[in-house]
Amino acid sequence: MSYTGPGFDPPAPRRFRRGALTVALAALVPGALLGWAVYAAVDGPGGGGGSATASASAPSGAPSSSTAPPSGGPGGPGDKKPGASPTTGSPSATASAPGASGPLAGKVVVIDPGHNPGNFRHAAEINRRVDVGTHRKECDTTGTSTNDGYTEAEFTLDVAHRMRALLEERGATVKLTQDADRPFGPCVDERARIGNRAKADAVVSLHADGSGAGNRGFHVILPGAVHAGAADTRAVVGPSRALGERIAGHFVRVTGSAPSNYVGGGTGLVTREDLGGLNLSTVPKVFVECGNMRDSKDAALLTSGAWRQKAAQGISDGVVSFLRGPGSAG
């Protein structure tokens, strides 16, 4: 999708002191302080999410340009890179073996890497419209890319692999909606169904934005209350917000990135009712826009293997904190 993040891997990122950030957020959007208050009060400094650094499960070298960049311009909101439920090939939901032990033993986490690397070769398939409850929209999109051609699809898969390793270490069973193991997709409606069928305890859809230069920072997209057609999010709005707040707090702590300076009023939290991946989910689910691929400073972060490991750690720590319940340190 389209989002940003601070300068980090070359040059060293600005570190935001949580105290100053909390004051700024209070001045900007008092009503949105709930998420940050939860982080400060529940996770606290240095608390939460098993900060033990885990080794990456994917290479951390320079970005590969072997995958052709997406055909569109900057990726707009769309369905935060929905997925395509292809007419050819079987639905993909690669899963780890159930975790034998650890604090998340018995928990199921679904990671949804936005946009399949093969989508750009299947324009007709991903452009077909699917029902997202409130309306019909494209099955999926190609996603965005940096100006140098590092694609959102490559980014999301890399972070998904790193998250899978971190969460499996904590005992979770982890499923991916796709692992570049199908020609395209899945479509946004099928992505939602994968999490629903898995009876996931948490679902995280990974993205990066394609906004204008100068727009920086991450944001977490939460489902709004939707009850129309096949969509009924009313039961998961609350748990999804709690999941999003935990992820946002830990993302700041681990990456040093600031909340988006162009959406969310400085809170890092955005509610939407037009995304099929959220509208059709019957389990707690959020989208994470990790940064803006079209901003050079954010792009430097997103193309850094070291920073992607931090992003994976921050998101995973938020998931762990959410799954362990109120008052848990992660």
Coordinates of C-alpha atoms in Angstrom, one line a residue:
M1 CA 0.0 0.0 0.0
S2 CA 1.3 3.5 0.7
Y3 CA 3.1 4.5 3.9
T4 CA 6.3 5.7 5.4
G5 CA 9.0 5.3 8.1
P6 CA 11.9 7.2 9.6
G7 CA 15.5 7.2 8.3
F8 CA 17.2 4.2 9.8
D9 CA 19.6 2.0 8.1
P10 CA 21.8 4.2 6.5
P11 CA 21.6 7.0 8.3
A12 CA 20.8 6.0 11.8
P13 CA 17.1 6.6 12.5
R14 CA 15.9 9.3 14.8
R15 CA 14.9 7.7 18.1
F16 CA 11.7 9.0 19.5
R17 CA 11.5 9.0 23.2
R18 CA 8.2 7.5 24.2
G19 CA 7.5 10.2 26.7
A20 CA 7.8 13.0 24.1
L21 CA 5.8 10.9 21.6
T22 CA 3.0 10.4 24.1
V23 CA 2.8 14.1 24.8
A24 CA 2.7 14.9 21.1
L25 CA 0.0 12.4 20.5
A26 CA -2.1 13.7 23.4
A27 CA -1.9 17.2 21.9
L28 CA -2.9 15.9 18.4
V29 CA -5.7 13.5 19.0
P30 CA -6.8 13.0 22.6
G31 CA -9.4 10.4 21.6
A32 CA -6.8 8.2 19.8
L33 CA -4.6 7.9 22.9
L34 CA -6.1 4.7 23.9
G35 CA -3.7 2.6 21.9
W36 CA -0.6 4.4 23.2
A37 CA -2.0 4.5 26.7
V38 CA -2.3 0.7 26.5
Y39 CA 1.2 0.4 25.3
A40 CA 2.6 2.7 28.1
A41 CA 0.5 1.2 30.8
V42 CA 0.5 -2.4 29.8
D43 CA 3.7 -3.0 28.0
G44 CA 5.8 -0.3 29.5
P45 CA 9.3 0.6 28.5
G46 CA 11.3 -2.4 27.7
G47 CA 8.4 -4.7 28.3
G48 CA 6.5 -6.7 25.9
G49 CA 6.8 -9.1 23.2
G50 CA 9.9 -11.0 23.8
S51 CA 12.4 -8.6 22.7
A52 CA 15.0 -11.2 22.4
T53 CA 16.5 -10.8 18.9
A54 CA 15.8 -13.7 16.7
S55 CA 17.8 -14.5 13.7
A56 CA 16.1 -13.8 10.4
S57 CA 14.7 -16.6 8.4
A58 CA 15.2 -14.8 5.1
P59 CA 18.3 -13.3 3.6
S60 CA 19.0 -9.8 4.8
G61 CA 21.0 -8.6 1.9
A62 CA 20.3 -5.8 -0.6
P63 CA 17.0 -5.8 -2.3
S64 CA 16.6 -8.0 -5.4
S65 CA 15.4 -6.4 -8.6
S66 CA 14.7 -9.7 -10.3
T67 CA 10.9 -9.3 -9.8
A68 CA 9.5 -6.9 -12.3
P69 CA 8.1 -3.8 -10.6
P70 CA 4.3 -3.3 -10.4
S71 CA 2.6 -2.0 -13.5
G72 CA 0.7 0.8 -11.7
G73 CA 2.0 4.0 -10.2
P74 CA 2.2 4.5 -6.5
G75 CA -0.1 2.1 -4.8
G76 CA -3.2 3.8 -3.4
P77 CA -5.4 2.6 -0.7
G78 CA -7.0 -0.1 -2.8
D79 CA -7.5 -3.2 -0.7
K80 CA -4.2 -2.8 0.8
K81 CA -2.9 -5.0 -1.7
P82 CA -5.7 -7.5 -1.8
G83 CA -5.1 -11.0 -3.1
A84 CA -6.5 -13.0 -5.9
S85 CA -8.4 -16.1 -5.6
P86 CA -7.3 -17.7 -8.8
T87 CA -9.3 -19.8 -11.1
T88 CA -6.2 -21.8 -11.6
G89 CA -4.1 -23.4 -8.9
S90 CA -5.2 -24.5 -5.5
P91 CA -5.7 -22.0 -2.6
S92 CA -2.5 -21.4 -0.8
A93 CA -2.1 -21.3 3.0
T94 CA 1.3 -22.6 4.0
A95 CA 1.5 -23.5 7.7
S96 CA 4.1 -24.3 10.2
A97 CA 3.9 -27.4 12.3
P98 CA 2.1 -26.7 15.6
G99 CA 4.4 -25.2 18.1
A100 CA 5.4 -27.8 20.7
S101 CA 6.0 -25.4 23.6
G102 CA 6.3 -21.8 24.4
P103 CA 4.0 -19.0 25.6
L104 CA 2.0 -19.1 22.4
A105 CA 1.5 -22.9 22.3
G106 CA -1.9 -23.6 20.9
K107 CA -2.3 -20.2 19.3
V108 CA -2.7 -19.8 15.5
V109 CA -1.4 -16.7 13.7
V110 CA -2.1 -16.0 10.1
I111 CA 0.3 -13.7 8.2
D112 CA -1.0 -12.2 5.0
P113 CA 1.9 -11.0 2.8
G114 CA 0.2 -8.3 0.7
H115 CA 0.4 -8.9 -3.1
N116 CA 1.8 -11.9 -4.8
P117 CA 5.1 -11.3 -6.7
G118 CA 3.4 -12.9 -9.8
N119 CA 0.4 -10.6 -9.8
F120 CA 1.8 -8.3 -12.5
R121 CA 1.8 -11.2 -15.0
H122 CA -1.9 -11.8 -14.4
A123 CA -3.7 -8.5 -14.9
A124 CA -6.9 -10.0 -16.1
E125 CA -7.2 -12.4 -13.1
I126 CA -6.4 -9.8 -10.4
N127 CA -8.6 -7.2 -12.0
R128 CA -11.8 -9.3 -11.8
R129 CA -14.1 -8.0 -9.1
V130 CA -15.1 -9.9 -6.0
D131 CA -17.7 -9.3 -3.3
V132 CA -16.3 -7.6 -0.2
G133 CA -19.6 -7.2 1.6
T134 CA -20.2 -3.5 1.1
H135 CA -19.4 -3.5 -2.6
R136 CA -17.3 -5.2 -5.2
K137 CA -13.7 -4.5 -5.9
E138 CA -10.6 -5.8 -7.7
C139 CA -9.4 -9.3 -6.6
D140 CA -6.0 -7.9 -5.9
T141 CA -3.4 -5.4 -7.2
T142 CA 0.3 -5.6 -8.0
G143 CA 1.3 -3.4 -5.1
T144 CA 3.8 -0.6 -5.2
S145 CA 7.6 -0.4 -5.4
T146 CA 10.5 1.8 -4.5
N147 CA 11.8 4.1 -7.2
D148 CA 14.7 1.6 -7.7
G149 CA 12.2 -1.3 -8.3
Y150 CA 12.1 -3.1 -5.0
T151 CA 8.5 -4.4 -4.9
E152 CA 6.0 -4.4 -2.1
A153 CA 5.4 -8.0 -2.8
E154 CA 9.1 -8.8 -2.2
F155 CA 9.1 -6.7 1.0
T156 CA 6.0 -8.3 2.5
L157 CA 7.2 -11.9 1.9
D158 CA 10.5 -11.2 3.5
V159 CA 9.0 -9.7 6.6
A160 CA 6.4 -12.5 6.7
H161 CA 9.2 -15.1 6.7
R162 CA 11.0 -13.3 9.5
M163 CA 7.8 -13.0 11.6
R164 CA 7.1 -16.7 11.1
A165 CA 10.5 -17.6 12.6
L166 CA 10.0 -15.3 15.5
L167 CA 6.4 -16.5 16.3
E168 CA 7.3 -20.1 15.9
E169 CA 10.0 -19.7 18.5
R170 CA 7.3 -18.6 20.9
G171 CA 5.3 -21.7 20.2
A172 CA 2.7 -20.4 17.8
T173 CA 1.4 -22.2 14.7
V174 CA 1.9 -19.8 11.8
K175 CA 0.1 -19.9 8.4
L176 CA 0.8 -17.7 5.4
T177 CA -1.9 -16.8 3.0
Q178 CA 0.6 -17.1 0.1
D179 CA 4.3 -17.8 -0.1
A180 CA 5.0 -17.0 -3.8
D181 CA 3.8 -20.6 -4.3
R182 CA 0.9 -19.8 -6.7
P183 CA 0.8 -17.8 -9.9
F184 CA -1.1 -14.9 -8.4
G185 CA -3.4 -13.9 -5.5
P186 CA -5.2 -15.1 -3.5
C187 CA -8.0 -12.5 -3.9
V188 CA -8.9 -10.3 -0.9
D189 CA -12.0 -12.3 -0.1
E190 CA -10.0 -15.6 -0.1
R191 CA -7.3 -14.0 2.1
A192 CA -10.0 -13.3 4.7
R193 CA -11.4 -16.8 4.4
I194 CA -8.0 -18.4 5.0
G195 CA -7.8 -16.6 8.4
N196 CA -11.4 -17.5 9.2
R197 CA -11.0 -21.2 8.3
A198 CA -7.9 -21.4 10.4
K199 CA -9.8 -19.9 13.4
A200 CA -6.8 -17.7 13.8
D201 CA -6.2 -16.0 17.1
A202 CA -4.7 -13.0 15.2
V203 CA -4.2 -12.1 11.5
V204 CA -1.7 -9.5 10.3
S205 CA -1.8 -8.3 6.7
L206 CA 1.6 -6.8 5.7
H207 CA 2.0 -3.9 3.3
A208 CA 4.1 -0.8 2.4
D209 CA 2.6 2.3 1.0
G210 CA 3.1 4.1 -2.3
S211 CA 2.3 7.7 -1.2
G212 CA 4.1 10.9 -2.2
A213 CA 7.6 11.8 -1.3
G214 CA 7.8 13.5 2.1
N215 CA 5.0 11.3 3.5
R216 CA 6.6 9.1 6.1
G217 CA 5.9 6.8 8.9
F218 CA 3.9 3.6 9.5
H219 CA 0.3 3.1 10.3
V220 CA -2.0 0.2 11.3
I221 CA -5.4 -0.1 9.6
L222 CA -8.2 -1.3 11.8
P223 CA -11.6 -2.6 10.7
G224 CA -14.6 -0.3 11.1
A225 CA -18.0 -1.7 12.2
V226 CA -19.5 -3.1 9.0
H227 CA -22.7 -5.1 8.7
A228 CA -23.7 -5.5 5.1
G229 CA -24.0 -8.4 2.7
A230 CA -21.4 -11.0 3.6
A231 CA -19.6 -8.6 5.9
D232 CA -20.1 -8.4 9.6
T233 CA -17.2 -7.1 11.6
R234 CA -19.0 -6.1 14.8
A235 CA -17.7 -8.9 16.9
V236 CA -14.0 -8.3 15.9
V237 CA -13.8 -4.5 15.9
G238 CA -12.8 -4.4 19.6
P239 CA -10.2 -7.3 19.5
S240 CA -8.8 -6.0 16.2
R241 CA -8.3 -2.5 17.8
A242 CA -6.5 -4.1 20.8
L243 CA -4.3 -6.0 18.4
G244 CA -3.5 -2.9 16.3
E245 CA -2.7 -0.8 19.4
R246 CA -0.3 -3.4 20.7
I247 CA 1.4 -3.7 17.3
A248 CA 1.7 0.1 16.9
G249 CA 3.3 0.5 20.3
H250 CA 5.8 -2.2 19.8
F251 CA 6.6 -1.1 16.3
V252 CA 7.6 2.3 17.6
R253 CA 9.7 0.8 20.4
V254 CA 11.6 -1.7 18.2
T255 CA 12.1 0.2 14.9
G256 CA 12.3 3.8 16.2
S257 CA 9.8 4.7 13.4
A258 CA 7.3 7.4 14.0
P259 CA 3.6 7.1 13.2
S260 CA 2.5 8.3 9.8
N261 CA 2.7 12.1 9.2
Y262 CA 0.0 12.0 6.5
V263 CA -2.8 9.7 7.9
G264 CA -4.1 8.9 11.3
G265 CA -3.5 12.3 12.9
G266 CA -0.2 11.2 14.4
T267 CA -1.7 8.1 16.2
G268 CA -0.5 5.5 13.8
L269 CA -4.0 4.1 13.8
V270 CA -6.5 4.4 10.9
T271 CA -10.0 2.8 10.7
R272 CA -11.4 1.8 7.3
E273 CA -14.6 0.2 6.2
D274 CA -13.8 -0.4 2.5
L275 CA -11.2 -3.2 2.7
G276 CA -12.4 -6.6 1.9
G277 CA -9.6 -8.3 3.8
L278 CA -11.0 -6.7 7.0
N279 CA -14.7 -6.5 6.1
L280 CA -14.9 -10.3 5.6
S281 CA -12.8 -11.3 8.6
T282 CA -14.5 -13.1 11.5
V283 CA -11.3 -13.1 13.6
P284 CA -9.1 -10.2 14.9
K285 CA -7.2 -8.7 12.0
V286 CA -5.3 -5.6 11.1
F287 CA -3.2 -4.3 8.2
V288 CA 0.2 -2.8 8.8
E289 CA 1.6 -0.3 6.4
C290 CA 5.3 -0.4 7.4
G291 CA 6.5 2.7 5.5
N292 CA 6.2 4.7 2.2
M293 CA 8.2 3.1 -0.6
R294 CA 8.0 6.3 -2.7
D295 CA 9.9 8.4 -0.1
S296 CA 13.6 8.0 -0.3
K297 CA 14.2 8.0 3.5
D298 CA 11.5 5.4 4.1
A299 CA 12.7 3.4 1.0
A300 CA 16.2 3.2 2.6
L301 CA 14.6 1.5 5.6
L302 CA 12.3 -0.8 3.7
T303 CA 15.2 -2.1 1.5
S304 CA 17.4 -2.8 4.5
G305 CA 17.5 -6.4 5.8
A306 CA 18.5 -5.2 9.3
W307 CA 15.5 -2.8 9.4
R308 CA 13.1 -5.4 8.1
Q309 CA 14.2 -7.7 10.9
K310 CA 13.3 -4.9 13.4
A311 CA 9.9 -4.4 11.7
A312 CA 9.2 -8.1 12.0
Q313 CA 10.3 -8.1 15.6
G314 CA 8.1 -5.1 16.4
I315 CA 5.0 -6.5 14.8
S316 CA 5.6 -10.0 16.3
D317 CA 6.1 -8.5 19.8
G318 CA 2.7 -6.7 19.4
V319 CA 1.0 -10.0 18.4
V320 CA 2.6 -11.8 21.3
S321 CA 1.5 -9.1 23.7
F322 CA -2.1 -9.2 22.4
L323 CA -2.3 -13.0 22.5
R324 CA -1.0 -13.1 26.1
G325 CA -3.8 -10.8 27.2
P326 CA -4.2 -7.6 29.2
G327 CA -1.4 -6.9 31.6
S328 CA 1.1 -9.1 29.8
A329 CA 4.5 -7.8 29.1
G330 CA 4.8 -9.9 25.9

